[in-house]
CSV table of C-alpha atoms and ligand atoms in Angstrom, one decimal:
chain,number,residue,atom,x,y,z
A,19,MET,CA,-79.9,7.2,-21.3
A,20,GLU,CA,-79.5,3.5,-20.8
A,21,ILE,CA,-77.0,1.9,-23.2
A,22,ILE,CA,-77.6,-1.8,-23.8
A,23,ILE,CA,-74.7,-3.5,-25.7
A,24,GLN,CA,-75.2,-7.1,-26.7
A,25,PRO,CA,-72.9,-9.3,-28.7
A,26,SER,CA,-75.2,-9.4,-31.7
A,27,ALA,CA,-78.0,-7.4,-33.3
A,28,GLU,CA,-80.3,-10.4,-32.6
A,29,ALA,CA,-79.6,-10.4,-28.9
A,30,ALA,CA,-80.1,-6.6,-28.6
A,31,THR,CA,-83.3,-6.9,-30.6
A,32,SER,CA,-84.7,-9.6,-28.3
A,33,VAL,CA,-84.2,-7.3,-25.3
A,34,ALA,CA,-86.1,-4.5,-27.1
A,35,ALA,CA,-88.9,-6.9,-28.2
A,36,ARG,CA,-89.4,-8.1,-24.6
A,37,ILE,CA,-89.9,-4.5,-23.5
A,38,ILE,CA,-92.5,-3.9,-26.2
A,39,ALA,CA,-94.2,-7.2,-25.4
A,40,ARG,CA,-94.5,-6.4,-21.8
A,41,LEU,CA,-96.0,-3.0,-22.6
A,42,LEU,CA,-98.6,-4.6,-24.8
A,43,ARG,CA,-99.5,-7.1,-22.1
A,44,ASP,CA,-99.7,-4.4,-19.4
A,45,LYS,CA,-101.5,-1.9,-21.6
A,46,PRO,CA,-103.5,-3.6,-24.4
A,47,ASN,CA,-104.4,-0.2,-26.0
A,48,ALA,CA,-100.8,1.1,-25.9
A,49,VAL,CA,-99.8,3.8,-28.4
A,50,LEU,CA,-96.7,2.7,-30.3
A,51,GLY,CA,-94.5,5.0,-32.4
A,52,LEU,CA,-92.9,2.9,-35.1
A,53,ALA,CA,-90.0,3.2,-37.5
A,54,THR,CA,-89.0,1.8,-40.8
A,55,GLY,CA,-85.6,0.9,-42.4
A,56,SER,CA,-83.4,-2.2,-42.1
A,57,THR,CA,-82.9,-1.9,-38.4
A,58,PRO,CA,-86.3,-2.6,-37.0
A,59,LEU,CA,-87.0,-5.6,-39.4
A,60,SER,CA,-85.8,-8.2,-37.0
A,61,LEU,CA,-87.7,-6.5,-34.1
A,62,TYR,CA,-90.9,-6.8,-36.1
A,63,ARG,CA,-90.2,-10.4,-36.9
A,64,GLU,CA,-89.7,-11.1,-33.2
A,65,LEU,CA,-92.9,-9.2,-32.3
A,66,ILE,CA,-94.8,-11.3,-34.9
A,67,ALA,CA,-93.4,-14.5,-33.5
A,68,LEU,CA,-94.5,-13.5,-29.9
A,69,LYS,CA,-98.2,-13.6,-31.1
A,70,LEU,CA,-99.2,-10.6,-29.1
A,71,ASP,CA,-102.7,-9.1,-29.1
A,72,TRP,CA,-102.6,-6.0,-31.2
A,73,ARG,CA,-106.4,-5.6,-31.4
A,74,LYS,CA,-106.5,-2.4,-29.4
A,75,VAL,CA,-103.0,-1.1,-30.0
A,76,ARG,CA,-102.7,2.3,-31.8
A,77,THR,CA,-99.7,3.0,-33.9
A,78,PHE,CA,-98.1,6.2,-35.4
A,79,ASN,CA,-95.2,5.9,-37.8
A,80,LEU,CA,-92.4,8.4,-37.8
A,81,ASP,CA,-92.3,9.4,-41.4
A,82,GLU,CA,-93.1,8.9,-45.1
A,83,TYR,CA,-91.8,10.0,-48.5
A,84,ILE,CA,-93.7,12.8,-50.1
A,85,GLY,CA,-95.0,12.2,-53.6
A,86,ILE,CA,-95.2,8.5,-53.7
A,87,SER,CA,-98.5,6.5,-53.3
A,88,PRO,CA,-99.1,4.3,-50.2
A,89,LYS,CA,-99.1,1.4,-52.7
A,90,HIS,CA,-95.6,2.2,-54.0
A,91,PRO,CA,-93.4,-0.8,-53.0
A,92,GLN,CA,-90.9,1.6,-51.3
A,93,SER,CA,-93.5,3.6,-49.4
A,94,TYR,CA,-93.4,3.3,-45.6
A,95,HIS,CA,-97.1,2.3,-45.8
A,96,SER,CA,-96.0,-0.8,-47.9
A,97,PHE,CA,-93.1,-1.4,-45.6
A,98,MET,CA,-95.2,-1.5,-42.4
A,99,TRP,CA,-98.0,-3.6,-43.8
A,100,GLU,CA,-95.6,-6.0,-45.5
A,101,ASN,CA,-93.2,-6.4,-42.5
A,102,LEU,CA,-95.5,-6.1,-39.5
A,103,PHE,CA,-99.2,-5.1,-39.7
A,104,ARG,CA,-100.4,-7.9,-42.0
A,105,HIS,CA,-98.9,-10.5,-39.7
A,106,VAL,CA,-100.7,-9.3,-36.5
A,107,ASN,CA,-104.3,-8.5,-35.6
A,108,VAL,CA,-103.9,-4.7,-35.6
A,109,ALA,CA,-107.0,-2.8,-36.7
A,110,GLY,CA,-106.5,-0.8,-39.8
A,111,LYS,CA,-108.2,2.2,-38.2
A,112,ASN,CA,-105.7,2.2,-35.4
A,113,VAL,CA,-102.7,2.5,-37.8
A,114,HIS,CA,-101.4,6.0,-38.6
A,115,ILE,CA,-98.7,6.7,-41.2
A,116,PRO,CA,-98.1,10.1,-42.7
A,117,ASP,CA,-99.7,10.6,-46.1
A,118,GLY,CA,-97.1,11.4,-48.7
A,119,LEU,CA,-99.9,12.4,-51.1
A,120,ALA,CA,-101.7,14.8,-48.7
A,121,LYS,CA,-102.9,17.9,-50.7
A,122,ASP,CA,-102.2,20.3,-47.9
A,123,ILE,CA,-99.2,19.0,-46.1
A,124,PRO,CA,-98.9,21.5,-43.3
A,125,LYS,CA,-102.5,20.9,-42.4
A,126,PHE,CA,-102.0,17.2,-42.6
A,127,CYS,CA,-99.0,17.5,-40.3
A,128,ASP,CA,-101.0,19.6,-37.8
A,129,ARG,CA,-103.7,16.9,-37.8
A,130,TYR,CA,-101.2,14.2,-37.3
A,131,GLU,CA,-99.9,15.9,-34.1
A,132,LYS,CA,-103.4,16.4,-32.9
A,133,LYS,CA,-104.2,12.7,-33.4
A,134,ILE,CA,-101.2,11.7,-31.3
A,135,VAL,CA,-102.4,13.9,-28.5
A,136,ALA,CA,-106.0,12.6,-28.9
A,137,ALA,CA,-104.7,9.0,-28.6
A,138,GLY,CA,-103.1,10.0,-25.2
A,139,GLY,CA,-99.6,10.5,-26.5
A,140,ILE,CA,-97.0,7.9,-27.6
A,141,ASP,CA,-96.2,5.3,-24.9
A,142,LEU,CA,-93.2,3.9,-26.6
A,143,GLN,CA,-91.4,5.1,-29.7
A,144,VAL,CA,-89.0,2.9,-31.7
A,145,LEU,CA,-86.2,4.7,-33.4
A,146,GLY,CA,-83.4,3.9,-35.8
A,147,ILE,CA,-80.5,6.3,-36.4
A,148,GLY,CA,-79.1,7.6,-39.7
A,149,THR,CA,-75.3,7.5,-40.4
A,150,ASP,CA,-75.6,11.2,-39.8
A,151,GLY,CA,-77.4,10.9,-36.5
A,152,HIS,CA,-80.9,11.6,-37.8
A,153,ILE,CA,-84.0,10.2,-36.0
A,154,GLY,CA,-87.1,9.9,-38.0
A,155,PHE,CA,-86.1,12.0,-41.0
A,156,ASN,CA,-85.0,14.9,-38.7
A,157,GLU,CA,-81.8,15.6,-40.5
A,158,GLN,CA,-78.8,17.5,-39.1
A,159,THR,CA,-79.7,21.0,-37.9
A,160,SER,CA,-83.3,20.1,-37.5
A,161,SER,CA,-84.8,22.1,-34.7
A,162,LEU,CA,-84.7,20.2,-31.4
A,163,ALA,CA,-88.2,21.5,-30.8
A,164,SER,CA,-89.6,20.6,-34.2
A,165,ARG,CA,-93.1,19.1,-34.8
A,166,THR,CA,-94.4,16.9,-37.7
A,167,ARG,CA,-93.5,18.7,-40.9
A,168,ILE,CA,-91.8,18.6,-44.3
A,169,LYS,CA,-88.1,18.0,-44.4
A,170,THR,CA,-85.6,17.8,-47.3
A,171,LEU,CA,-83.3,14.8,-47.2
A,172,THR,CA,-79.5,15.3,-47.1
A,173,PRO,CA,-77.3,13.9,-49.9
A,174,GLN,CA,-76.0,11.4,-47.3
A,175,THR,CA,-79.5,10.1,-46.6
A,176,LEU,CA,-80.3,10.0,-50.3
A,177,LYS,CA,-77.2,7.9,-50.7
A,178,ASP,CA,-78.0,5.6,-47.7
A,179,ASN,CA,-81.5,5.0,-49.0
A,180,ALA,CA,-80.6,4.5,-52.7
A,181,ARG,CA,-80.4,0.8,-52.1
A,182,PHE,CA,-84.2,0.6,-51.6
A,183,PHE,CA,-85.0,2.5,-54.7
A,184,GLY,CA,-82.4,1.1,-57.1
A,185,GLY,CA,-80.5,4.4,-57.4
A,186,GLU,CA,-80.0,7.7,-55.7
A,187,ASP,CA,-81.8,9.6,-58.4
A,188,LYS,CA,-85.0,7.7,-57.6
A,189,VAL,CA,-85.2,8.5,-53.9
A,190,PRO,CA,-87.7,11.3,-53.2
A,191,HIS,CA,-86.1,14.4,-51.8
A,192,HIS,CA,-88.9,15.4,-49.5
A,193,VAL,CA,-90.5,13.7,-46.6
A,194,ILE,CA,-93.0,14.2,-43.8
A,195,THR,CA,-91.5,13.4,-40.4
A,196,MET,CA,-92.5,13.6,-36.8
A,197,GLY,CA,-90.5,16.4,-35.3
A,198,ILE,CA,-87.8,16.0,-32.6
A,199,GLY,CA,-90.2,17.8,-30.2
A,200,THR,CA,-92.8,15.1,-31.1
A,201,ILE,CA,-90.4,12.3,-30.4
A,202,MET,CA,-89.3,13.8,-27.2
A,203,GLU,CA,-92.9,13.7,-25.9
A,204,ALA,CA,-93.0,9.9,-26.2
A,205,ARG,CA,-93.0,8.4,-22.7
A,206,GLN,CA,-90.2,6.0,-23.7
A,207,ASN,CA,-87.8,5.9,-26.6
A,208,LEU,CA,-86.0,2.8,-27.8
A,209,LEU,CA,-83.3,3.5,-30.3
A,210,LEU,CA,-81.7,0.6,-32.1
A,211,ALA,CA,-78.5,0.8,-34.1
A,212,PHE,CA,-76.5,-2.1,-35.5
A,213,GLY,CA,-73.3,-2.5,-37.5
A,214,SER,CA,-70.1,-0.5,-37.8
A,215,LYS,CA,-71.6,2.0,-40.2
A,216,LYS,CA,-73.6,3.4,-37.3
A,217,ALA,CA,-70.7,3.5,-34.8
A,218,ARG,CA,-69.7,7.1,-35.3
A,219,ALA,CA,-73.3,8.5,-35.1
A,220,VAL,CA,-73.9,6.4,-32.0
A,221,ALA,CA,-70.8,7.6,-30.2
A,222,GLU,CA,-71.7,11.2,-31.0
A,223,ALA,CA,-75.3,10.7,-29.9
A,224,VAL,CA,-74.4,9.0,-26.6
A,225,GLU,CA,-71.2,10.7,-25.6
A,226,GLY,CA,-71.0,13.8,-27.7
A,227,PRO,CA,-72.5,17.2,-27.0
A,228,LEU,CA,-76.3,17.6,-27.3
A,229,THR,CA,-76.4,19.2,-30.7
A,230,ALA,CA,-78.7,19.5,-33.7
A,231,MET,CA,-75.7,18.3,-35.8
A,232,ASN,CA,-76.6,14.9,-34.3
A,233,PRO,CA,-80.3,14.9,-33.8
A,234,ALA,CA,-80.2,11.6,-31.8
A,235,SER,CA,-78.1,13.3,-29.2
A,236,VAL,CA,-81.3,15.0,-28.0
A,237,LEU,CA,-82.2,11.7,-26.3
A,238,GLN,CA,-79.6,12.7,-23.6
A,239,TRP,CA,-82.4,15.0,-22.5
A,240,HIS,CA,-85.1,12.4,-22.5
A,241,PRO,CA,-86.1,10.9,-19.1
A,242,ASN,CA,-86.6,7.4,-20.5
A,243,ALA,CA,-84.4,6.5,-23.5
A,244,LYS,CA,-82.7,3.2,-24.1
A,245,VAL,CA,-80.1,2.6,-26.8
A,246,PHE,CA,-79.7,-1.0,-28.1
A,247,LEU,CA,-76.4,-1.7,-29.8
A,248,ASP,CA,-74.4,-4.7,-31.1
A,249,ALA,CA,-70.7,-4.9,-30.6
A,250,ALA,CA,-70.0,-3.2,-34.0
A,251,SER,CA,-72.2,-0.2,-33.4
A,252,ALA,CA,-70.8,0.2,-29.9
A,253,ALA,CA,-67.2,0.0,-31.0
A,254,ARG,CA,-66.5,3.8,-30.8
A,255,LEU,CA,-68.0,4.4,-27.4
A,256,LYS,CA,-65.4,5.5,-24.8
A,257,ARG,CA,-67.4,4.1,-21.9
A,258,GLY,CA,-68.5,0.8,-23.5
A,259,GLU,CA,-67.1,-1.3,-20.7
A,260,TYR,CA,-69.0,0.7,-18.1
A,261,TYR,CA,-72.3,0.3,-20.0
A,262,ARG,CA,-71.8,-3.4,-20.2
A,263,TRP,CA,-71.0,-3.7,-16.5
A,264,VAL,CA,-74.1,-1.6,-15.6
A,265,TYR,CA,-76.4,-3.8,-17.7
A,266,ASP,CA,-74.8,-7.1,-16.5
A,267,HIS,CA,-75.1,-6.0,-12.9
A,268,LYS,CA,-78.6,-4.5,-12.9
A,269,PRO,CA,-80.1,-5.1,-9.5
A,270,ALA,CA,-83.3,-7.2,-9.7
A,271,TRP,CA,-85.4,-4.3,-8.6
A,272,GLN,CA,-84.1,-2.3,-11.5
A,273,GLN,CA,-84.8,-4.8,-14.3
A,274,PHE,CA,-87.2,-3.6,-17.0
B,24,LIG,P1,-81.6,1.9,-41.4
B,24,LIG,O1,-82.1,3.4,-41.3
B,24,LIG,O2,-82.4,1.2,-40.3
B,24,LIG,O3,-82.1,1.4,-42.8
B,24,LIG,O4,-80.2,1.9,-41.3
B,24,LIG,C1,-82.1,4.1,-40.1
B,24,LIG,C2,-82.6,5.5,-40.2
B,24,LIG,O5,-82.3,6.1,-41.3
B,24,LIG,O6,-83.2,6.0,-39.3
């Protein structure tokens, strides 16, 4: 795992945006795994500002609420079109987001997995982290080998996401999410976490044991995972100074 601590969320986001921009320039038909939530918003703003060519890019989103229409203002379909897709030249047919209204959800999930494989696999997956360590909507105790499937949100996640729905009771309880096994097959994972609310989950994910009680900790087992932090989300790391030194002294040949 590479831990990149920057003074601010903006600075950390810029480093992540540069990595994605380089991928899209090197591989115009790259397959991106995308995330929703507050964290990637500024990343998407930066990517829009970079005016990259998205014509051939294929995208797969991590998750979606079950039971709400793609047109619902809080659906992840709406989120992605509003905050990224409508501002770039991505082709609608290349965008994949789980269908929360699918009639046969297990079958849909199976097809989603097959589409990722048919696209050649995910080159780069963007991840946020829940205050409980979830990635995608893989809540605590999710199988570390799980595939795209239905999950039930925990009371903590319902509480964390109530702000988007105007009340905890309005947040759907069920979701479709890529599994941890699916995420682990991405060639590269970029996890972004900002603010003190994420500090405990980040410290456990990076320096704690690899455990389904903190699903993000599975990234310790991933060969190419980078974690982008601001000072607040990095505050509980025991080796923070070491990670800063490593990044500041990266040999030229090791730059990404
Ligand atoms: P947030 O959500 O970016 O809105 O904090 C992160 C997550 O739940 O993965």
